[in-house]
Tab-separated table of C-alpha atoms in Angstrom:
chain	number	residue	atom	x	y	z
A	1	ASP	CA	0.912	12.158	-8.687
A	2	ALA	CA	2.083	12.815	-5.165
A	3	GLY	CA	5.652	14.066	-5.016
A	4	ILE	CA	7.470	11.067	-3.615
A	5	THR	CA	10.863	9.901	-4.743
A	6	GLN	CA	12.963	7.015	-3.533
A	7	SER	CA	16.685	6.577	-3.894
A	8	PRO	CA	18.376	4.528	-5.011
A	9	ARG	CA	15.893	2.751	-7.281
A	10	HIS	CA	18.057	-0.332	-7.522
A	11	LYS	CA	20.867	-1.560	-5.304
A	12	VAL	CA	22.942	-4.690	-5.035
A	13	THR	CA	24.952	-5.110	-1.877
A	14	GLU	CA	26.793	-7.822	0.007
A	15	THR	CA	25.736	-9.535	3.183
A	16	GLY	CA	26.910	-7.688	6.264
A	17	THR	CA	27.176	-4.237	4.708
A	18	PRO	CA	25.083	-1.286	5.903
A	19	VAL	CA	22.496	0.103	3.508
A	20	THR	CA	20.414	3.276	3.685
A	21	LEU	CA	17.366	3.910	1.548
A	22	ARG	CA	15.950	7.386	1.236
A	23	CYS	CA	12.393	8.553	0.792
A	24	HIS	CA	11.808	12.190	-0.096
A	25	GLN	CA	8.449	13.958	-0.324
A	26	THR	CA	7.443	17.427	-1.484
A	27	GLU	CA	3.856	17.257	-0.157
A	28	ASN	CA	4.545	18.288	3.441
A	29	HIS	CA	2.596	15.245	4.653
A	30	ARG	CA	2.955	14.386	8.315
A	31	TYR	CA	3.008	10.588	8.043
A	32	MET	CA	5.626	8.525	6.232
A	33	TYR	CA	5.876	4.746	5.985
A	34	TRP	CA	8.300	2.065	4.848
A	35	TYR	CA	6.916	-1.215	3.502
A	36	ARG	CA	8.587	-4.233	1.973
A	37	GLN	CA	7.022	-6.440	-0.666
A	38	ASP	CA	7.947	-10.070	-1.168
A	39	PRO	CA	6.316	-12.755	-3.300
A	40	GLY	CA	3.600	-14.511	-1.336
A	41	HIS	CA	3.504	-11.878	1.419
A	42	GLY	CA	2.008	-8.777	-0.116
A	43	LEU	CA	3.217	-5.524	1.424
A	44	ARG	CA	4.254	-5.467	5.077
A	45	LEU	CA	4.893	-2.379	7.181
A	46	ILE	CA	8.445	-2.016	8.543
A	47	HIS	CA	8.357	1.342	10.341
A	48	TYR	CA	6.411	4.527	10.131
A	49	SER	CA	6.760	8.121	11.253
A	50	TYR	CA	4.063	10.450	12.512
A	51	GLY	CA	6.249	13.544	12.657
A	52	VAL	CA	9.827	14.768	12.777
A	53	LYS	CA	11.762	12.494	15.122
A	54	ASP	CA	8.583	10.516	15.899
A	55	THR	CA	8.707	6.945	14.656
A	56	ASP	CA	7.184	3.604	15.551
A	57	LYS	CA	7.619	-0.032	14.608
A	58	GLY	CA	5.504	-1.902	12.146
A	59	GLU	CA	4.908	-5.558	11.524
A	60	VAL	CA	8.438	-6.541	10.403
A	61	SER	CA	10.834	-4.094	12.044
A	62	ASP	CA	13.618	-6.455	13.148
A	63	GLY	CA	16.898	-5.654	11.409
A	64	TYR	CA	15.767	-2.165	10.340
A	65	SER	CA	16.049	1.292	11.813
A	66	VAL	CA	14.629	4.594	10.611
A	67	SER	CA	15.228	8.275	11.089
A	68	ARG	CA	13.317	11.409	10.245
A	69	SER	CA	15.187	14.629	10.951
A	70	LYS	CA	13.005	16.782	8.701
A	71	THR	CA	9.484	16.551	7.338
A	72	GLU	CA	10.475	15.704	3.795
A	73	ASP	CA	12.939	12.869	4.379
A	74	PHE	CA	12.488	9.411	5.897
A	75	LEU	CA	15.511	7.129	5.923
A	76	LEU	CA	15.469	3.352	6.243
A	77	THR	CA	18.717	1.724	7.370
A	78	LEU	CA	19.729	-1.904	7.288
A	79	GLU	CA	22.620	-1.947	9.764
A	80	SER	CA	23.991	-5.249	8.462
A	81	ALA	CA	22.161	-6.489	5.409
A	82	THR	CA	21.138	-10.136	5.161
A	83	SER	CA	19.877	-12.130	2.198
A	84	SER	CA	16.421	-12.277	3.808
A	85	GLN	CA	16.229	-8.521	3.333
A	86	THR	CA	16.317	-8.869	-0.439
A	87	SER	CA	13.025	-7.267	-1.381
A	88	VAL	CA	11.281	-4.348	-3.001
A	89	TYR	CA	10.923	-1.447	-0.580
A	90	PHE	CA	8.137	1.091	-0.896
A	91	CYS	CA	7.814	4.398	0.861
A	92	ALA	CA	4.379	5.919	1.394
A	93	ILE	CA	3.042	9.191	2.756
A	94	SER	CA	-0.278	10.360	4.085
A	95	ASP	CA	-1.661	13.644	5.295
A	96	SER	CA	-2.925	12.032	8.485
A	97	GLY	CA	-3.124	8.655	10.071
A	98	GLY	CA	-6.254	6.586	10.214
A	99	ASN	CA	-8.455	6.676	7.186
A	100	TYR	CA	-6.566	8.940	4.883
A	101	GLU	CA	-5.235	7.489	1.695
A	102	GLN	CA	-1.559	6.653	1.466
A	103	TYR	CA	0.469	7.625	-1.590
A	104	PHE	CA	3.267	5.296	-2.552
A	105	GLY	CA	6.637	5.919	-4.122
A	106	PRO	CA	8.058	3.986	-7.084
A	107	GLY	CA	9.963	1.483	-4.958
A	108	THR	CA	13.580	0.435	-4.436
A	109	ARG	CA	14.679	-3.016	-5.488
A	110	LEU	CA	17.359	-4.235	-3.067
A	111	THR	CA	19.348	-7.393	-3.637
A	112	VAL	CA	21.621	-8.706	-0.896
A	113	THR	CA	24.120	-11.280	-2.154
B	1	ASP	CA	-6.498	-10.028	12.733
B	2	ALA	CA	-7.313	-7.724	9.850
B	3	LYS	CA	-7.799	-10.369	7.191
B	4	THR	CA	-9.912	-10.055	4.092
B	5	THR	CA	-10.586	-12.749	1.505
B	6	GLN	CA	-10.382	-12.109	-2.212
B	7	PRO	CA	-10.232	-14.382	-5.261
B	8	ASN	CA	-6.689	-14.864	-6.493
B	9	SER	CA	-7.479	-13.797	-10.042
B	10	MET	CA	-10.247	-12.608	-12.325
B	11	GLU	CA	-10.594	-11.963	-16.021
B	12	SER	CA	-12.559	-9.309	-17.802
B	13	ASN	CA	-13.083	-8.101	-21.332
B	14	GLU	CA	-12.130	-4.588	-22.247
B	15	GLU	CA	-14.914	-2.016	-21.965
B	16	GLU	CA	-17.066	-4.291	-19.805
B	17	PRO	CA	-17.857	-3.717	-16.113
B	18	VAL	CA	-15.842	-5.603	-13.510
B	19	HIS	CA	-17.022	-6.555	-10.044
B	20	LEU	CA	-14.219	-7.440	-7.653
B	21	PRO	CA	-15.511	-9.107	-4.466
B	22	CYS	CA	-14.052	-8.999	-0.973
B	23	ASN	CA	-15.155	-10.819	2.166
B	24	HIS	CA	-14.451	-9.335	5.582
B	25	SER	CA	-16.807	-11.306	7.804
B	26	THR	CA	-15.055	-10.340	11.078
B	27	ILE	CA	-15.047	-6.638	10.410
B	28	SER	CA	-15.592	-4.363	13.402
B	29	GLY	CA	-17.853	-1.356	13.456
B	30	THR	CA	-14.974	1.105	13.194
B	31	ASP	CA	-13.097	-0.568	10.337
B	32	TYR	CA	-13.150	1.179	6.994
B	33	ILE	CA	-12.786	-0.722	3.736
B	34	HIS	CA	-9.975	0.536	1.537
B	35	TRP	CA	-9.089	-0.557	-1.979
B	36	TYR	CA	-5.694	-0.100	-3.532
B	37	ARG	CA	-4.346	-1.395	-6.791
B	38	GLN	CA	-0.837	-2.100	-7.967
B	39	LEU	CA	0.112	-1.948	-11.611
B	40	PRO	CA	3.129	-3.979	-12.738
B	41	SER	CA	6.423	-2.592	-11.455
B	42	GLN	CA	4.757	0.285	-9.606
B	43	GLY	CA	3.829	1.122	-6.051
B	44	PRO	CA	0.248	0.646	-4.856
B	45	GLU	CA	-2.265	3.307	-5.811
B	46	TYR	CA	-5.252	4.365	-3.728
B	47	VAL	CA	-8.595	3.603	-5.385
B	48	ILE	CA	-11.433	4.216	-2.940
B	49	HIS	CA	-12.583	3.686	0.631
B	50	GLY	CA	-15.806	3.635	2.611
B	51	LEU	CA	-17.457	2.712	5.901
B	52	THR	CA	-21.121	1.888	5.392
B	53	SER	CA	-22.552	3.719	2.437
B	54	ASN	CA	-21.737	3.047	-1.174
B	55	VAL	CA	-19.063	5.375	-2.504
B	56	ASN	CA	-18.242	6.656	-5.963
B	57	ASN	CA	-15.245	8.488	-7.354
B	58	ARG	CA	-13.678	9.020	-10.741
B	59	MET	CA	-11.899	5.676	-10.642
B	60	ALA	CA	-14.492	3.257	-9.301
B	61	SER	CA	-17.505	2.568	-7.114
B	62	LEU	CA	-17.537	0.718	-3.825
B	63	ALA	CA	-20.621	-1.230	-2.817
B	64	ILE	CA	-20.676	-2.293	0.837
B	65	ALA	CA	-23.125	-4.954	1.999
B	66	GLU	CA	-25.680	-3.921	4.575
B	67	ASP	CA	-24.124	-6.229	7.200
B	68	ARG	CA	-20.651	-4.961	6.157
B	69	LYS	CA	-19.300	-8.497	5.884
B	70	SER	CA	-18.498	-8.075	2.236
B	71	SER	CA	-17.920	-5.403	-0.343
B	72	THR	CA	-17.488	-5.106	-4.095
B	73	LEU	CA	-15.244	-2.820	-6.070
B	74	ILE	CA	-16.850	-1.895	-9.367
B	75	LEU	CA	-14.906	-0.725	-12.378
B	76	HIS	CA	-17.593	0.521	-14.713
B	77	ARG	CA	-15.711	0.029	-17.940
B	78	ALA	CA	-12.477	-1.941	-17.786
B	79	THR	CA	-9.543	-0.769	-19.860
B	80	LEU	CA	-6.241	-2.499	-20.506
B	81	ARG	CA	-4.668	-0.050	-18.077
B	82	ASP	CA	-6.846	-1.470	-15.287
B	83	ALA	CA	-4.931	-4.759	-15.368
B	84	ALA	CA	-3.407	-4.835	-11.892
B	85	VAL	CA	-3.520	-6.504	-8.499
B	86	TYR	CA	-6.398	-5.115	-6.451
B	87	TYR	CA	-6.134	-5.150	-2.669
B	88	CYS	CA	-9.084	-4.950	-0.305
B	89	ILE	CA	-7.964	-3.761	3.126
B	90	ARG	CA	-9.680	-3.331	6.466
B	91	HIS	CA	-8.356	-0.281	8.231
B	92	ASN	CA	-9.170	0.752	11.778
B	93	ASN	CA	-9.661	4.457	12.204
B	94	ALA	CA	-7.225	4.496	15.092
B	95	GLY	CA	-4.451	2.633	13.346
B	96	ASN	CA	-1.793	3.666	10.907
B	97	MET	CA	-0.971	0.381	9.303
B	98	LEU	CA	-2.455	-0.850	6.071
B	99	THR	CA	-2.417	-4.652	6.119
B	100	PHE	CA	-2.176	-5.945	2.578
B	101	GLY	CA	-3.309	-9.464	1.755
B	102	GLY	CA	-2.717	-11.320	-1.482
B	103	GLY	CA	-5.161	-9.300	-3.562
B	104	THR	CA	-6.930	-10.177	-6.812
B	105	ARG	CA	-4.982	-10.150	-10.053
B	106	LEU	CA	-7.262	-8.652	-12.683
B	107	MET	CA	-6.533	-9.508	-16.279
B	108	VAL	CA	-8.246	-7.479	-19.002
B	109	LYS	CA	-8.598	-8.997	-22.448
B	110	PRO	CA	-8.826	-6.788	-25.538
Protein backbone atom coordinates (compact mmCIF):
# COMPACT_ATOMS: atom_id res chain seq x y z
CA ASP A 1 0.00 0.00 0.00
CA ALA A 2 1.14 3.51 -0.78
CA GLY A 3 2.28 5.39 2.30
CA ILE A 4 -0.53 7.87 2.78
CA THR A 5 -1.96 8.85 6.12
CA GLN A 6 -4.70 11.30 6.96
CA SER A 7 -5.31 13.03 10.25
CA PRO A 8 -7.55 13.21 12.04
CA ARG A 9 -9.57 10.18 10.94
CA HIS A 10 -12.72 11.47 12.56
CA LYS A 11 -13.70 14.96 13.65
CA VAL A 12 -16.81 16.63 14.93
CA THR A 13 -16.82 20.40 14.94
CA GLU A 14 -19.28 23.26 15.23
CA THR A 15 -20.46 25.55 12.49
CA GLY A 16 -18.21 28.56 12.07
CA THR A 17 -15.05 27.02 13.48
CA PRO A 18 -11.88 26.58 11.40
CA VAL A 19 -10.79 23.04 10.61
CA THR A 20 -7.56 21.74 9.09
CA LEU A 21 -7.15 18.25 7.70
CA ARG A 22 -3.72 16.85 7.03
CA CYS A 23 -2.51 14.46 4.38
CA HIS A 24 0.97 13.01 4.74
CA GLN A 25 2.79 10.83 2.20
CA THR A 26 6.07 8.94 2.33
CA GLU A 27 6.22 8.17 -1.42
CA ASN A 28 7.76 11.44 -2.60
CA HIS A 29 4.99 11.76 -5.21
CA ARG A 30 4.68 15.12 -6.91
CA TYR A 31 0.89 15.33 -7.13
CA MET A 32 -1.51 15.43 -4.19
CA TYR A 33 -5.29 15.77 -4.25
CA TRP A 34 -8.19 16.40 -1.89
CA TYR A 35 -11.58 14.90 -2.71
CA ARG A 36 -14.85 14.83 -0.82
CA GLN A 37 -17.37 12.03 -1.00
CA ASP A 38 -21.07 12.50 -0.35
CA PRO A 39 -23.99 10.13 -0.90
CA GLY A 40 -25.34 10.53 -4.41
CA HIS A 41 -22.32 12.50 -5.65
CA GLY A 42 -19.44 10.08 -5.78
CA LEU A 43 -16.03 11.66 -5.22
CA ARG A 44 -15.46 15.27 -6.24
CA LEU A 45 -12.12 17.04 -6.47
CA ILE A 46 -11.67 20.03 -4.14
CA HIS A 47 -8.08 21.12 -4.79
CA TYR A 48 -4.90 19.56 -5.99
CA SER A 49 -1.19 20.30 -5.89
CA TYR A 50 1.39 19.66 -8.58
CA GLY A 51 4.39 20.61 -6.48
CA VAL A 52 5.50 22.48 -3.38
CA LYS A 53 3.55 25.73 -3.21
CA ASP A 54 1.81 24.90 -6.52
CA THR A 55 -1.91 24.32 -6.15
CA ASP A 56 -5.03 24.63 -8.26
CA LYS A 57 -8.77 24.47 -7.79
CA GLY A 58 -10.92 21.48 -8.49
CA GLU A 59 -14.61 21.04 -9.06
CA VAL A 60 -15.86 22.09 -5.60
CA SER A 61 -13.28 24.47 -4.16
CA ASP A 62 -15.53 27.14 -2.64
CA GLY A 63 -15.11 27.33 1.13
CA TYR A 64 -11.79 25.45 1.11
CA SER A 65 -8.16 26.46 0.95
CA VAL A 66 -5.03 24.33 0.72
CA SER A 67 -1.34 24.65 1.37
CA ARG A 68 1.69 22.58 0.53
CA SER A 69 4.92 23.81 2.09
CA LYS A 70 6.78 20.52 1.65
CA THR A 71 6.46 17.53 -0.64
CA GLU A 72 5.06 15.18 1.95
CA ASP A 73 2.27 17.29 3.43
CA PHE A 74 -0.90 18.70 1.89
CA LEU A 75 -3.25 20.58 4.19
CA LEU A 76 -6.94 21.25 3.58
CA THR A 77 -8.48 24.10 5.57
CA LEU A 78 -12.11 24.97 6.08
CA GLU A 79 -11.88 28.59 7.23
CA SER A 80 -15.38 28.59 8.72
CA ALA A 81 -17.00 25.19 8.63
CA THR A 82 -20.61 24.83 7.50
CA SER A 83 -22.99 21.89 7.77
CA SER A 84 -22.78 21.42 3.99
CA GLN A 85 -19.13 20.51 4.48
CA THR A 86 -20.04 17.43 6.48
CA SER A 87 -18.49 14.71 4.36
CA VAL A 88 -15.80 12.10 4.04
CA TYR A 89 -12.55 13.63 2.78
CA PHE A 90 -10.00 11.60 0.86
CA CYS A 91 -6.46 12.54 0.03
CA ALA A 92 -4.77 10.99 -3.00
CA ILE A 93 -1.29 11.07 -4.49
CA SER A 94 0.18 10.29 -7.87
CA ASP A 95 3.65 10.21 -9.32
CA SER A 96 2.57 12.39 -12.23
CA GLY A 97 -0.52 13.99 -13.58
CA GLY A 98 -2.44 12.67 -16.53
CA ASN A 99 -2.74 8.95 -16.80
CA TYR A 100 -0.91 7.77 -13.76
CA GLU A 101 -2.86 5.96 -11.12
CA GLN A 102 -3.84 7.82 -7.98
CA TYR A 103 -3.40 6.22 -4.56
CA PHE A 104 -5.94 7.16 -1.94
CA GLY A 105 -5.67 7.56 1.79
CA PRO A 106 -8.07 6.04 4.34
CA GLY A 107 -10.28 9.12 4.57
CA THR A 108 -11.36 11.60 7.25
CA ARG A 109 -14.96 11.68 8.36
CA LEU A 110 -15.89 15.27 9.23
CA THR A 111 -19.16 16.19 10.87
CA VAL A 112 -20.12 19.85 11.23
CA THR A 113 -22.93 20.40 13.72
CA ASP B 1 -18.48 16.48 -19.82
CA ALA B 2 -16.60 13.37 -18.76
CA LYS B 3 -19.60 11.17 -18.07
CA THR B 4 -19.69 7.41 -18.20
CA THR B 5 -22.71 5.18 -17.71
CA GLN B 6 -22.65 2.09 -15.53
CA PRO B 7 -25.35 -0.14 -14.05
CA ASN B 8 -26.13 0.77 -10.47
CA SER B 9 -25.58 -2.75 -9.17
CA MET B 10 -24.66 -6.27 -10.19
CA GLU B 11 -24.56 -9.63 -8.48
CA SER B 12 -22.14 -12.46 -8.93
CA ASN B 13 -21.46 -15.84 -7.41
CA GLU B 14 -18.16 -16.48 -5.75
CA GLU B 15 -15.48 -18.01 -7.97
CA GLU B 16 -17.34 -17.09 -11.17
CA PRO B 17 -16.19 -14.48 -13.70
CA VAL B 18 -17.73 -11.01 -13.56
CA HIS B 19 -18.11 -8.62 -16.47
CA LEU B 20 -18.72 -5.03 -15.44
CA PRO B 21 -19.85 -2.86 -18.37
CA CYS B 22 -19.27 0.84 -18.95
CA ASN B 23 -20.56 3.09 -21.72
CA HIS B 24 -18.60 6.17 -22.75
CA SER B 25 -20.14 7.00 -26.11
CA THR B 26 -18.75 10.57 -26.23
CA ILE B 27 -15.20 9.61 -25.48
CA SER B 28 -12.48 11.58 -27.26
CA GLY B 29 -9.43 10.10 -28.88
CA THR B 30 -7.13 11.14 -26.05
CA ASP B 31 -9.27 9.92 -23.15
CA TYR B 32 -8.05 6.89 -21.26
CA ILE B 33 -10.42 4.56 -19.45
CA HIS B 34 -9.60 4.07 -15.79
CA TRP B 35 -11.24 1.71 -13.32
CA TYR B 36 -11.13 2.16 -9.59
CA ARG B 37 -12.94 0.28 -6.89
CA GLN B 38 -13.92 1.24 -3.38
CA LEU B 39 -14.35 -1.33 -0.66
CA PRO B 40 -16.62 -0.45 2.27
CA SER B 41 -15.17 2.23 4.53
CA GLN B 42 -11.99 2.58 2.46
CA GLY B 43 -10.61 4.98 -0.09
CA PRO B 44 -10.78 4.13 -3.79
CA GLU B 45 -8.21 1.70 -5.14
CA TYR B 46 -6.76 1.74 -8.64
CA VAL B 47 -7.65 -1.34 -10.68
CA ILE B 48 -6.59 -0.87 -14.30
CA HIS B 49 -6.54 1.58 -17.19
CA GLY B 50 -6.19 1.53 -20.96
CA LEU B 51 -6.55 3.52 -24.17
CA THR B 52 -7.33 1.23 -27.09
CA SER B 53 -5.91 -2.21 -26.56
CA ASN B 54 -7.14 -4.74 -24.06
CA VAL B 55 -5.13 -4.69 -20.86
CA ASN B 56 -4.41 -7.30 -18.22
CA ASN B 57 -2.90 -7.07 -14.76
CA ARG B 58 -2.94 -9.14 -11.61
CA MET B 59 -6.28 -7.74 -10.51
CA ALA B 60 -8.39 -7.73 -13.67
CA SER B 61 -8.64 -7.42 -17.43
CA LEU B 62 -9.98 -4.47 -19.37
CA ALA B 63 -11.65 -5.05 -22.72
CA ILE B 64 -12.16 -1.90 -24.78
CA ALA B 65 -14.53 -1.93 -27.75
CA GLU B 66 -13.04 -1.24 -31.14
CA ASP B 67 -14.98 2.04 -31.44
CA ARG B 68 -13.99 2.87 -27.82
CA LYS B 69 -17.57 3.75 -26.92
CA SER B 70 -17.73 1.07 -24.29
CA SER B 71 -15.49 -1.08 -22.17
CA THR B 72 -15.78 -4.04 -19.81
CA LEU B 73 -13.89 -4.75 -16.64
CA ILE B 74 -13.41 -8.48 -16.18
CA LEU B 75 -12.77 -10.10 -12.84
CA HIS B 76 -11.80 -13.62 -13.76
CA ARG B 77 -12.83 -15.28 -10.53
CA ALA B 78 -14.86 -13.21 -8.09
CA THR B 79 -14.11 -13.52 -4.40
CA LEU B 80 -16.02 -12.12 -1.45
CA ARG B 81 -13.29 -9.51 -1.12
CA ASP B 82 -14.20 -8.17 -4.58
CA ALA B 83 -17.53 -6.86 -3.26
CA ALA B 84 -17.13 -3.12 -3.80
CA VAL B 85 -18.27 -0.15 -5.84
CA TYR B 86 -16.50 -0.11 -9.20
CA TYR B 87 -15.97 3.21 -10.95
CA CYS B 88 -15.33 3.60 -14.66
CA ILE B 89 -13.67 6.95 -15.38
CA ARG B 90 -12.69 8.79 -18.53
CA HIS B 91 -9.46 10.64 -18.00
CA ASN B 92 -7.88 13.07 -20.43
CA ASN B 93 -4.14 12.76 -20.68
CA ALA B 94 -3.75 16.48 -20.12
CA GLY B 95 -5.94 16.69 -17.06
CA ASN B 96 -5.37 15.95 -13.43
CA MET B 97 -8.88 15.40 -12.24
CA LEU B 98 -10.53 12.03 -11.94
CA THR B 99 -14.29 12.51 -12.34
CA PHE B 100 -16.10 9.80 -10.43
CA GLY B 101 -19.67 8.90 -11.33
CA GLY B 102 -22.00 6.70 -9.34
CA GLY B 103 -20.24 3.43 -10.11
CA THR B 104 -21.54 -0.14 -10.00
CA ARG B 105 -22.06 -1.83 -6.66
CA LEU B 106 -20.90 -5.42 -7.06
CA MET B 107 -22.31 -7.96 -4.65
CA VAL B 108 -20.65 -11.38 -4.46
CA LYS B 109 -22.66 -14.29 -3.12
CA PRO B 110 -20.93 -17.25 -1.47
